[in-house]
C-alpha positions as MATLAB code, in Angstrom:
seq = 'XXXXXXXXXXXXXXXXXXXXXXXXXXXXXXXXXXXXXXXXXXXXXXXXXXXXXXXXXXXXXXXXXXXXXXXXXXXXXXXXXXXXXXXXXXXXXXXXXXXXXXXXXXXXXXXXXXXXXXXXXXXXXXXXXXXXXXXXXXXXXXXXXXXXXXXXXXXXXXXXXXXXXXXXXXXXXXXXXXXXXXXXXXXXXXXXXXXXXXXXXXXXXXXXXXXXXXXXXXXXXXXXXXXXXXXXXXXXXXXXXXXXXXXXXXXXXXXXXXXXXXXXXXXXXXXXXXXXXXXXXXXXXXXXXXXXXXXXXXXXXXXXXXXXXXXXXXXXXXXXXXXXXXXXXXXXXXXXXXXXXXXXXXXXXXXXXXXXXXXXXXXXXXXXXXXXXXXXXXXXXXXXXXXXXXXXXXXXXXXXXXXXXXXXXXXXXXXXXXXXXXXXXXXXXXXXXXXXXXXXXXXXXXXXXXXXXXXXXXXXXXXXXXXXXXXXXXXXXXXXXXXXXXXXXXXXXXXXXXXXXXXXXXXXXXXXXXXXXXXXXXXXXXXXXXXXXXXXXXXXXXXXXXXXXXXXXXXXXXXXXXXXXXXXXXXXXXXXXXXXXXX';
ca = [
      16.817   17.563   30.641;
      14.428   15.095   28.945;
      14.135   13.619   24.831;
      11.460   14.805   23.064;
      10.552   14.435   19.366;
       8.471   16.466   17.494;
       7.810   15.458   13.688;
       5.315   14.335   10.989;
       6.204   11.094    8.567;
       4.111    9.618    5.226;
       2.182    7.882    8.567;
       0.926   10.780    9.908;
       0.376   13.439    6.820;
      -0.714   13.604    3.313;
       2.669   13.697    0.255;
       0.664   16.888   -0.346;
       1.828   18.471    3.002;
       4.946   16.358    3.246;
       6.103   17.879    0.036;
       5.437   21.877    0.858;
       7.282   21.103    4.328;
      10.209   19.272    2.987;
      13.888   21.546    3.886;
      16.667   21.905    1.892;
      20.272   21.656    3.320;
      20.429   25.343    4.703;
      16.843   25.403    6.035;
      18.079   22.082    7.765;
      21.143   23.614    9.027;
      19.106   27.194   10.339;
      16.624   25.160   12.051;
      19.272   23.222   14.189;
      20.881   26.461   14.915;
      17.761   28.261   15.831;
      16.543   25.203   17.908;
      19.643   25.073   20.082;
      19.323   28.555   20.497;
      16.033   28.418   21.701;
      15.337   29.138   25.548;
      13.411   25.205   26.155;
      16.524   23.441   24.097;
      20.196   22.174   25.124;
      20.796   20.136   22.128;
      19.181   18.784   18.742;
      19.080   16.977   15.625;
      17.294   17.146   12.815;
      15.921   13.614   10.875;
      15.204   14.829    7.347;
      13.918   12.234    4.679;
      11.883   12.017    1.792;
       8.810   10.843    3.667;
       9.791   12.005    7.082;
      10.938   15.298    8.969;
      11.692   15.116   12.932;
      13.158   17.089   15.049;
      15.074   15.264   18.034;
      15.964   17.519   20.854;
      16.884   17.772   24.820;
      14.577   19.940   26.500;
      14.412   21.037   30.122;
      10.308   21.823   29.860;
       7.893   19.232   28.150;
       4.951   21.777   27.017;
       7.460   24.804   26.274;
       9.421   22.389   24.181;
       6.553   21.080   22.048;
       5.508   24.612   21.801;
       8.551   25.985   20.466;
      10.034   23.187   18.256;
       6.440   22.902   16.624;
       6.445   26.806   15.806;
      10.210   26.597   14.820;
       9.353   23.635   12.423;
       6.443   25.322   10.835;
       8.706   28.763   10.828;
      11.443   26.305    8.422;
       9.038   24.839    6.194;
       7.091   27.196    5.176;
       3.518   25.597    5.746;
       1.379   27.337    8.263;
       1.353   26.325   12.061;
      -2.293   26.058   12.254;
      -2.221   23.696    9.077;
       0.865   21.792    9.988;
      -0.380   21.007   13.603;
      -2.778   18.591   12.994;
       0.051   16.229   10.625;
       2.851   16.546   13.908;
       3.242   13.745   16.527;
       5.041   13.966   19.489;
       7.155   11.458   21.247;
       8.792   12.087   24.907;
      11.474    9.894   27.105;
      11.167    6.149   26.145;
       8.452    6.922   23.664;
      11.000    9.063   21.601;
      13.639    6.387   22.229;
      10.995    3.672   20.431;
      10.365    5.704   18.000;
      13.735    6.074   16.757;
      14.975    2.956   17.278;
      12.104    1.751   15.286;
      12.568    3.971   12.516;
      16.353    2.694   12.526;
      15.162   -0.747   12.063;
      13.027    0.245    9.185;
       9.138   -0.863   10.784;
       7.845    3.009   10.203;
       9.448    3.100    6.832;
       7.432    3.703    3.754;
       8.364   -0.083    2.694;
       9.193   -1.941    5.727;
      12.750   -3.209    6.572;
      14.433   -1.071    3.906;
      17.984   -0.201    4.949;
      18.652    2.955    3.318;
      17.312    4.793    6.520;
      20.698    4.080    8.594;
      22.512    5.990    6.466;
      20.168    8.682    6.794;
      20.402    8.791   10.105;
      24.024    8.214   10.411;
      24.295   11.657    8.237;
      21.845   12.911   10.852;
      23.864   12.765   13.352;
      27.213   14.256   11.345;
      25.112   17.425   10.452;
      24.537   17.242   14.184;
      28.377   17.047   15.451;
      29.514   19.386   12.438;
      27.197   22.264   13.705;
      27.785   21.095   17.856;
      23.971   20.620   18.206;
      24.764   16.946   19.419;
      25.594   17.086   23.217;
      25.767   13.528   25.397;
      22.262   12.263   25.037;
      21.824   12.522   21.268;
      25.320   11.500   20.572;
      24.285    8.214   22.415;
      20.777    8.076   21.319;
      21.707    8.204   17.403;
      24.814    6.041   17.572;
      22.781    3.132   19.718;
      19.941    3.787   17.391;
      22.549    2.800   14.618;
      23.747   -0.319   16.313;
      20.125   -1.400   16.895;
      19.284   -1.047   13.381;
      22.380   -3.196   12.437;
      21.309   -5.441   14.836;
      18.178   -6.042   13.532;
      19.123   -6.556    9.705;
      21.642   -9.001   11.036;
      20.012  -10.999   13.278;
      16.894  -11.538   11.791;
      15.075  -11.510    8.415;
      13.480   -8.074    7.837;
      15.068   -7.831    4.448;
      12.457  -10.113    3.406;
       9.770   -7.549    4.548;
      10.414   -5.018    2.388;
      13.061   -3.490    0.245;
      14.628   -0.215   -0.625;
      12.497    2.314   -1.674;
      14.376    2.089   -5.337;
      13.836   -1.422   -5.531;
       9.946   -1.135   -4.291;
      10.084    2.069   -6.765;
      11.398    0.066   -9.733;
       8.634   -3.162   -9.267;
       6.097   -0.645   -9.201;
       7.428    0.608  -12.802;
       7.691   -3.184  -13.859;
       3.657   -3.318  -13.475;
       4.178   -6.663  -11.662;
       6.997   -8.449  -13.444;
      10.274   -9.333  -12.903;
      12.571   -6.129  -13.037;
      15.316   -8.099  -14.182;
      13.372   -8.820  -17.185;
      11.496   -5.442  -17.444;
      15.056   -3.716  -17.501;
      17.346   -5.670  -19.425;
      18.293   -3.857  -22.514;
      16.978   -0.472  -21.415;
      18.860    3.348  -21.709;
      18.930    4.863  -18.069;
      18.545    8.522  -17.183;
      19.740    9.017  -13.394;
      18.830   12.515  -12.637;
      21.020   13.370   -9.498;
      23.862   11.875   -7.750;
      23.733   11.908   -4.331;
      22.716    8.791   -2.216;
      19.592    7.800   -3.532;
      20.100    8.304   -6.969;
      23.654    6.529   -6.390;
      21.712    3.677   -4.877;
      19.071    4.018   -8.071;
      22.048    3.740  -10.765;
      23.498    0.595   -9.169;
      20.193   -1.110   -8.884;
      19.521   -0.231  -12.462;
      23.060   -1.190  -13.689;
      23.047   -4.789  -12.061;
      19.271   -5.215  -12.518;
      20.996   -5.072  -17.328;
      20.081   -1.785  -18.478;
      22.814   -1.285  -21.036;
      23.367    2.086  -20.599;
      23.070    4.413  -17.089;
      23.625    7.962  -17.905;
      24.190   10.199  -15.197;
      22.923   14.195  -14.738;
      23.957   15.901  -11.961;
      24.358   20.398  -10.962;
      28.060   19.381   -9.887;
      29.079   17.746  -12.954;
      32.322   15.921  -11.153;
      29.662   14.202   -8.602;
      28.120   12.961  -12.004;
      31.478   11.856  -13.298;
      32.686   10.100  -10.231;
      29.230    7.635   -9.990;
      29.704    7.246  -13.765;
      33.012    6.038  -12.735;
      32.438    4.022   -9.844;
      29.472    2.339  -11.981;
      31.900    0.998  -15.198;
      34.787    0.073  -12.894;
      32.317   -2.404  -10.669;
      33.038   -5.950  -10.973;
      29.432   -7.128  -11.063;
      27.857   -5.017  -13.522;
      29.337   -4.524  -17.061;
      27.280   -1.452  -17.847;
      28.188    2.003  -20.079;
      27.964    4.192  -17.677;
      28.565    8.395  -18.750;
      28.193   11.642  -16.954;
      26.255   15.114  -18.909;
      25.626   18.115  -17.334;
      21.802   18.937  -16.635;
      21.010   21.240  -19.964;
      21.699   17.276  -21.668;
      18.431   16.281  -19.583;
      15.983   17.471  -22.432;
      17.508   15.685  -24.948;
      18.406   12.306  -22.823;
      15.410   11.715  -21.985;
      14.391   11.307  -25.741;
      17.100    8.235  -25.849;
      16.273    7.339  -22.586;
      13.787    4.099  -21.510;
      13.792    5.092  -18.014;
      14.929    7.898  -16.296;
      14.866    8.083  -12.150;
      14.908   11.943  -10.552;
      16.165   12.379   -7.020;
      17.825   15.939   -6.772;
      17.133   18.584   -3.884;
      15.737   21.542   -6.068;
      12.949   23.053   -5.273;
      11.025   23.301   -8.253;
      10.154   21.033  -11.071;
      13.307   19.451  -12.860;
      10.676   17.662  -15.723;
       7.938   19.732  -16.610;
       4.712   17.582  -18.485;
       5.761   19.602  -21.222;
       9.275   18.233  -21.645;
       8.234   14.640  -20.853;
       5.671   14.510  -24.159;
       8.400   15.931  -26.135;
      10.581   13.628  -24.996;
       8.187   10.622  -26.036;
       6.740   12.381  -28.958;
       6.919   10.316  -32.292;
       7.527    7.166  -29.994;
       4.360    6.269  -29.512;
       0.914    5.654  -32.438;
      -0.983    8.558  -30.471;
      -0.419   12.138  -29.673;
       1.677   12.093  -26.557;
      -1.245   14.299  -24.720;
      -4.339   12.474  -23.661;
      -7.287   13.983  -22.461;
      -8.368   14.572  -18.941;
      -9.837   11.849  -16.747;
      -8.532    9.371  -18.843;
      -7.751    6.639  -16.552;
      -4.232    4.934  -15.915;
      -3.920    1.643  -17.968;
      -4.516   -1.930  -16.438;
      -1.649   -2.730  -13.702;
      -0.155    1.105  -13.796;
       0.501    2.347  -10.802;
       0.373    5.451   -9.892;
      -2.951    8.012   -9.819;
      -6.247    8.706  -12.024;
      -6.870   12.080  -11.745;
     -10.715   12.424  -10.404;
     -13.590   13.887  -12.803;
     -13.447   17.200  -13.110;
      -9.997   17.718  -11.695;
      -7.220   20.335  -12.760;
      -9.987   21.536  -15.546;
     -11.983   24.890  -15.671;
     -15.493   23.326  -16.571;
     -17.595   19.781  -16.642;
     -16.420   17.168  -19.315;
     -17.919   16.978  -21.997;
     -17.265   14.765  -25.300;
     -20.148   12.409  -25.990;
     -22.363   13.343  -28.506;
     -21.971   17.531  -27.932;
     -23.812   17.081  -24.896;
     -21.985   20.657  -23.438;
     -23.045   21.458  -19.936;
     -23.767   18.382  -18.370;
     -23.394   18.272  -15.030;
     -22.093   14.857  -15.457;
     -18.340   13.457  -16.157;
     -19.866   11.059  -18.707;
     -16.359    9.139  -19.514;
     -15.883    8.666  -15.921;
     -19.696    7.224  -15.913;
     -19.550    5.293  -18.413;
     -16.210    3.797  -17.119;
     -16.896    3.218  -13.161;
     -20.191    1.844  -14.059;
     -18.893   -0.538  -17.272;
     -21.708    0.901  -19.411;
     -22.795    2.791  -22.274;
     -24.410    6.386  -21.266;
     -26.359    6.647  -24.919;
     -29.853    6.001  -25.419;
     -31.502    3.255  -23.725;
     -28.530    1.564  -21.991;
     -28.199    4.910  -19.794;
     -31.185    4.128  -17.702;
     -29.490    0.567  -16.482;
     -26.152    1.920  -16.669;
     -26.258    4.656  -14.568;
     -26.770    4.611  -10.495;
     -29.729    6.720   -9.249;
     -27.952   10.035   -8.568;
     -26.179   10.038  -11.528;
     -29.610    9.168  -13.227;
     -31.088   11.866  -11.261;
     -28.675   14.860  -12.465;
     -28.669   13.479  -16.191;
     -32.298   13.918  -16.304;
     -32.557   17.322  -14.824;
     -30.194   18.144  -17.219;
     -32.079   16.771  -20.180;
     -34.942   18.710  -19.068;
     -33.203   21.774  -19.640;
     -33.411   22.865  -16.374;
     -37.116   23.977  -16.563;
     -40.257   22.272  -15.056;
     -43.460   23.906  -15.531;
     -41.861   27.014  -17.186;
     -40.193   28.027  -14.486;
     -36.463   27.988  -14.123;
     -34.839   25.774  -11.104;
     -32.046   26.893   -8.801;
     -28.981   25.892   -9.220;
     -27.711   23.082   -6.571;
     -23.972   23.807   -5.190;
     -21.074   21.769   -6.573;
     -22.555   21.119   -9.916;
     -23.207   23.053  -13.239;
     -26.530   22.893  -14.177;
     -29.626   24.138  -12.640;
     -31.288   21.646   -9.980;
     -34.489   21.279   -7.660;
     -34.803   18.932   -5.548;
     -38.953   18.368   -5.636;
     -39.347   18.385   -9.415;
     -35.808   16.169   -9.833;
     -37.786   13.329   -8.096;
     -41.116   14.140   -9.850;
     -38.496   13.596  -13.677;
     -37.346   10.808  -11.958;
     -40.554    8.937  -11.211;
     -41.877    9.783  -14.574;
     -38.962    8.312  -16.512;
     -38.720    4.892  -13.921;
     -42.668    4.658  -14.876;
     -42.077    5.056  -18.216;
     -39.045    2.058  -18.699;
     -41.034   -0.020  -16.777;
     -44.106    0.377  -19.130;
     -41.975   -0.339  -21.820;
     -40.431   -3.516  -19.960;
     -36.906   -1.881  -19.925;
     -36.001   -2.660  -16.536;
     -32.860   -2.217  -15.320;
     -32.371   -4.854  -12.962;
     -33.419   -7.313  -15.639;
     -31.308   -5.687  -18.665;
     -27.619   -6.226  -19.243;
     -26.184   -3.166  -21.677;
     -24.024   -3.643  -24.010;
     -20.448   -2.650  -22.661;
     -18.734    0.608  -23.599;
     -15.639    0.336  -25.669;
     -12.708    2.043  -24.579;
      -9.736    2.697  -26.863;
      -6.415    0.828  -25.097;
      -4.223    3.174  -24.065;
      -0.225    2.503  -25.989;
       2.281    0.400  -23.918;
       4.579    2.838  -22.327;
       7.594    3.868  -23.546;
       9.064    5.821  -20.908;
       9.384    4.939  -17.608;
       9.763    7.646  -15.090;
      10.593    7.081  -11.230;
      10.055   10.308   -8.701;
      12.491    9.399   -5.746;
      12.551   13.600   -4.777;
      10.341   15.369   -1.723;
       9.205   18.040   -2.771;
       8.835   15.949   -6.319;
      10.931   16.454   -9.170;
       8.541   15.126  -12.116;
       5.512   17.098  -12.815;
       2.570   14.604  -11.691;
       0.826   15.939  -14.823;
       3.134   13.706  -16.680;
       1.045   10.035  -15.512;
      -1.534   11.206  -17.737;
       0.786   11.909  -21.332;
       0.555    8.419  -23.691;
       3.209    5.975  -23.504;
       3.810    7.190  -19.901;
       4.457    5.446  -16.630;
       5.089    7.375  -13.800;
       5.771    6.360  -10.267;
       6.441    8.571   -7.699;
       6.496    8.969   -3.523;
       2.821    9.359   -3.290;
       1.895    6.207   -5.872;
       4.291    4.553   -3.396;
       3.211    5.234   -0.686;
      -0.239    4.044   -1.588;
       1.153    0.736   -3.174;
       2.704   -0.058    0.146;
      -0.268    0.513    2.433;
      -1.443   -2.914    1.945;
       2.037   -5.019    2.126;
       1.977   -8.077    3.849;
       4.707   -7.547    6.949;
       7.268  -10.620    7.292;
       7.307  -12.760   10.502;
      10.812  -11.552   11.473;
       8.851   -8.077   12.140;
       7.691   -9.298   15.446;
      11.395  -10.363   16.363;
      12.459   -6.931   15.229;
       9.490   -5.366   17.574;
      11.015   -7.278   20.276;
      14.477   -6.279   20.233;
      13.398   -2.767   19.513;
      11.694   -3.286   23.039;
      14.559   -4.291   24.950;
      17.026   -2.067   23.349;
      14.670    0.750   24.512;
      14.678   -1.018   28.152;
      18.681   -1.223   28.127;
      18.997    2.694   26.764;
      16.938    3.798   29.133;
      18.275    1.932   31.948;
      21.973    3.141   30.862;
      20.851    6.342   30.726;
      19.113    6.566   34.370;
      22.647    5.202   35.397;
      24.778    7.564   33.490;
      22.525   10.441   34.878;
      23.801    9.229   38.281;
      26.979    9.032   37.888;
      28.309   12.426   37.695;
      27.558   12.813   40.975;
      28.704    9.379   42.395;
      32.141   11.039   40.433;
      31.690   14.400   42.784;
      31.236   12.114   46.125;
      34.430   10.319   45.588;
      35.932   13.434   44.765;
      34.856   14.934   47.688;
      35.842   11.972   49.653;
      39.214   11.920   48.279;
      39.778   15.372   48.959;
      38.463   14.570   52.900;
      40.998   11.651   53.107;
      43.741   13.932   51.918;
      42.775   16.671   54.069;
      42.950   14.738   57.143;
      46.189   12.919   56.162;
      48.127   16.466   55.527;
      46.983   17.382   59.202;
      47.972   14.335   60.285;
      51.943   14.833   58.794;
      51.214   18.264   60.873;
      50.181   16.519   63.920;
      53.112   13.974   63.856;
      56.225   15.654   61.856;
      58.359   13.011   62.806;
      55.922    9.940   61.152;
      58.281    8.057   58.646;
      57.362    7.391   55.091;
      56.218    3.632   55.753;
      53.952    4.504   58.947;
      52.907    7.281   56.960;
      51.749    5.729   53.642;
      49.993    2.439   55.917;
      47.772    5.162   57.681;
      47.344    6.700   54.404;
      46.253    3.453   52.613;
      43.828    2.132   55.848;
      42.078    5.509   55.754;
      41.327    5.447   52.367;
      39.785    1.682   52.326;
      37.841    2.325   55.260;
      36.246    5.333   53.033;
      35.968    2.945   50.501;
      34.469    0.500   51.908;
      31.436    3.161   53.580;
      30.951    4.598   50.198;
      30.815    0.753   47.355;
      27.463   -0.259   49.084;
      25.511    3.059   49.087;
      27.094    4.350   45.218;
      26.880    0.479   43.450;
      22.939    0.487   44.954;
      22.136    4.271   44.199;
      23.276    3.254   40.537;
      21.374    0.202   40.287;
      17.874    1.692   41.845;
      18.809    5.488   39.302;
      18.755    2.782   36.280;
      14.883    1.703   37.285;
      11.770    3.999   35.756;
      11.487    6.832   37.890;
      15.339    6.342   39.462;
      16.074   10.005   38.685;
      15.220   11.150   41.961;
      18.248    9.333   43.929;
      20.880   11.495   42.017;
      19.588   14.739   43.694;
      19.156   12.747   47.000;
      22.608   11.875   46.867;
      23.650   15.729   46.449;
      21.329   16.563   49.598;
      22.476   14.007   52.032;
      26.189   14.878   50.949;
      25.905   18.576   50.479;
      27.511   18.718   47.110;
      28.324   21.350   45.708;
      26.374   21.286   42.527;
      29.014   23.081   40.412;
      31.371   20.167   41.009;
      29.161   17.650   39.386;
      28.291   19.876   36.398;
      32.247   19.813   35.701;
      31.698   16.484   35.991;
      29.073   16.212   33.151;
      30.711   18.942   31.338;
      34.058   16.305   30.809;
      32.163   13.524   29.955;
      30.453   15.383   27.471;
      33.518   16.669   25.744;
      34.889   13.339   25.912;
      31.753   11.884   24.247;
      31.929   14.322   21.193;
      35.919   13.756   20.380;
      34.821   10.078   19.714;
      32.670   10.916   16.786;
      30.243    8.901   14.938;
      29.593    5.447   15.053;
];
């Protein structure tokens, strides 16, 4: 039997895809089930995250393995095999072993060194054991993956690389500032209660909101972190629990509200996030499409022409153009009326503004239309408009290399007043929201493209390292433990000779007293001994070398073992392995 992983992470595949794939708790618990069930699978465990989703298991065939825990992951999820494919990476023997000890040690999380991840893992490997998917080798591989992890955070400095996702989360909201200062003061709305919004509410409540309210399905879940938050003895927050129909109107007292629940559709809708801020800000809570996030907002601007039926329009009744003229006129820093067009514009926006001017007509005839935009283009008469007009501003000494427009002016967009954080795969915050007035919205995706860029500590190449030999130890311990069920059966068996032979000895000799007896006894069995330490110490030693394997079934040949023996063998240590429970 060998490790393999099969998976996809935020390294590997778009939010978009990360999102539709994401499995609640009982598609998590049917796909363990069905894996272990599976013909190429003996045991397996299931790594479910916000911005990850691998499946760990022991497989006796490589291909058949990848095969089937690729088509029972797209079976789970819900998103296609054919489309899922190209988003899944696989990872066999020591490569799967890396890989998890690395994720353990937080270098292939979304903000490196975060430590939230162990406990992830740690509940992992509980599902695991509760639902007996977790023979020997992932019970080990999970619990040394823990102790790596903790070995890493401890010994070194990755803190300083990164921190949890609700810190990174709650900087991103601060637009740069100090979150201390950004929070202090503020009403919090924790939507959810389980570990990440637990982890949210504590950061929130020691970072001086004055108030944390918690929402939560199982309302005692929401009472007992409302608890645990006033009784702390380093915050001195107000801390309440309200059952989830209080969202709507919490969210109108609320500063900031964080969402992290498992449901599987939308728990704020755009629609009840600008009547939530309505009347708290100048302007209209809606704000018109394409209208780009404010200066230091993170999060997304949604691209011209997206989510909307037809071209934008809006300057100067100019309906039809095949042009998003706000999103000209603010990539380019320039006015799109009248003369300051012509050095505002780049050439193929130029070139589709003055088809369209032209009506669409050149000579009398009418032009075809050109795919992808809305008004009707040639290519030969385009440049023919073109030349024209460049002949004409440079007869008229408008040249736009020389000229310097006037700039557009854009209207400033309100200071937010409410400050949402999307902790939740699939999301739990319409994305529609970013673009409402007096708005900030951060979520996984805004995240995880905040975080591309990071700077990585020094301590991450210490961390690399002892990832490295970790991986070299596990996989040297496990060579050696795959050995020694059947150094176990050849002592047996050599016990078993010894006491054979000593049994027709007493036959042999009735009349051998007790002390005669037990000397031969002890003599036979060193001299057994002795034949067997140098052959079983050095078959262990070579088995825990790459490529080792081999000597255990050597060992059963030149022996004759009988192969039943040292699967009884295996099958003890294994149930000895599981009644020690996690780590």
């Amino acid at each position: 039997m060998s490790l393999l992983v099969v998976g996809l992470s935020h390294r590997s595949a778009p939010v978009s895809v990360l999102e539709r794939a994401s499995l609640n708790a009982d598609a998590q618990v049917k796909l363990l089930q069905d894996t272990v069930a599976a013909e190429p699978a003996g045991e397996a465990a299931l790594l479910a995250t916000c911005n990850r989703i691998e499946l760990y298991a022991d497989v006796d065939k490589f291909h058949a393995g990848v095969a089937e825990l690729s088509t029972l992951l797209a079976q789970h999820s819900g998103v296609g095999l054919e489309e899922l494919t190209p988003y899944l990476y696989v990872h066999y023997e020591d490569r799967a072993v890396h890989h998890l000890f690395s994720v353990a040690c937080g270098l292939d999380s979304m903000v490196v060194g975060e430590g939230q991840i162990l406990g992830q893992i740690k509940d992992s490997l509980a599902r695991a054991q509760e639902l007996n998917s977790a023979g020997r080798l992932l019970n080990d591989l999970f619990q040394q993956a823990l102790r790596v992890g903790k070995r890493a955070h401890s010994e070194t400095g990755i803190d300083r690389a990164g921190q949890s996702l609700v810190t990174f989360g709650l900087e991103q909201l601060a637009a740069g500032g100090e979150v201390q200062t950004w929070a202090r003061g503020k009403k919090a709305l924790v939507i959810g209660a389980g570990s990440m919004s637990s982890l949210a509410a504590a950061t929130l409540a020691r970072a001086g909101v004055a108030e944390v309210v918690v929402a939560n399905r199982t309302f005692d879940r929401a009472e007992r972190l409302a608890q645990i938050l006033t009784e702390g003895d380093d915050t001195d927050v107000l801390a309440r629990a309200v059952p989830m129909e209080s969202v709507p109107f919490e969210l109108t007292r609320a500063d900031v509200a964080v969402s992290c629940t498992g449901a599987t559709g939308l728990v704020l809708t755009a629609e009840s996030v600008a009547a939530a801020v309505e009347g708290r800000t100048a302007a209209p809570a809606a704000v018109a499409d394409g209208a780009p996030a404010p200066d230091g907002e993170p999060g997304r601007t949604a691209a011209p022409g997206a989510e909307r039926g037809n071209p934008a329009t809006g300057l100067g009744g100019e309906d039809g153009c095949p042009l998003d003229l706000p999103a000209v006129q603010g990539t380019a820093g320039f006015s799109v009326l009248g003369e300051a067009a012509v050095a505002g514009m780049a050439a193929a926006d130029l070139e589709q503004h003055a088809a369209w001017v032209d009506n669409g007509t050149v000579g009398g005839a009418q032009r075809a239309a050109r795919p992808g935009t809305a008004g009707p283009l040639d290519p030969a008469p385009d440049a023919d408009a073109i030349a024209a007009l460049a002949a004409t501003v440079a007869t008229v000494g408008r040249i736009p290399e020389r000229r310097r427009p006037e700039p557009a002016d854009e209207p400033p967009r309100p200071q937010p007043v409410l400050f949402l954080l999307d902790l939740a795969m699939p999301r739990d915050i319409d994305a529609a929201a970013h673009r409402l007035t007096g708005v900030r919205l951060v979520d996984i995706e805004s995240l995880a493209e905040a975080s591309a860029g990071a700077p990585m500590a020094a301590d991450v190449d210490q961390v690399r390292r002892i990832v490295s030999d970790e991986v070299a130890a596990f996989g040297a311990a496990l060579r050696a433990a795959h050995i020694t069920p059947t150094v176990v059966a050849l002592r047996t068996m050599a016990a078993d000779v010894v006491a054979s032979e000593i049994a027709r000895l007493d036959g042999r000799l009735p009349g051998l007293d007790d002390k005669h007896r037990a000397e031969i006894t002890q003599t036979v069995r060193r001299v057994v001994d002795k034949l067997l330490h140098a052959p079983t110490v050095r078959v262990k030693q070579l088995a825990a070398e790459p490529g080792g394997a081999g000597y255990a079934d050597a060992l059963r040949t030149l022996f004759d073992l009988d192969p039943e023996a040292v699967a009884a063998v295996s099958r003890a240590e294994d149930s000895t392995e599981k009644d020690r429970g996690p780590a």
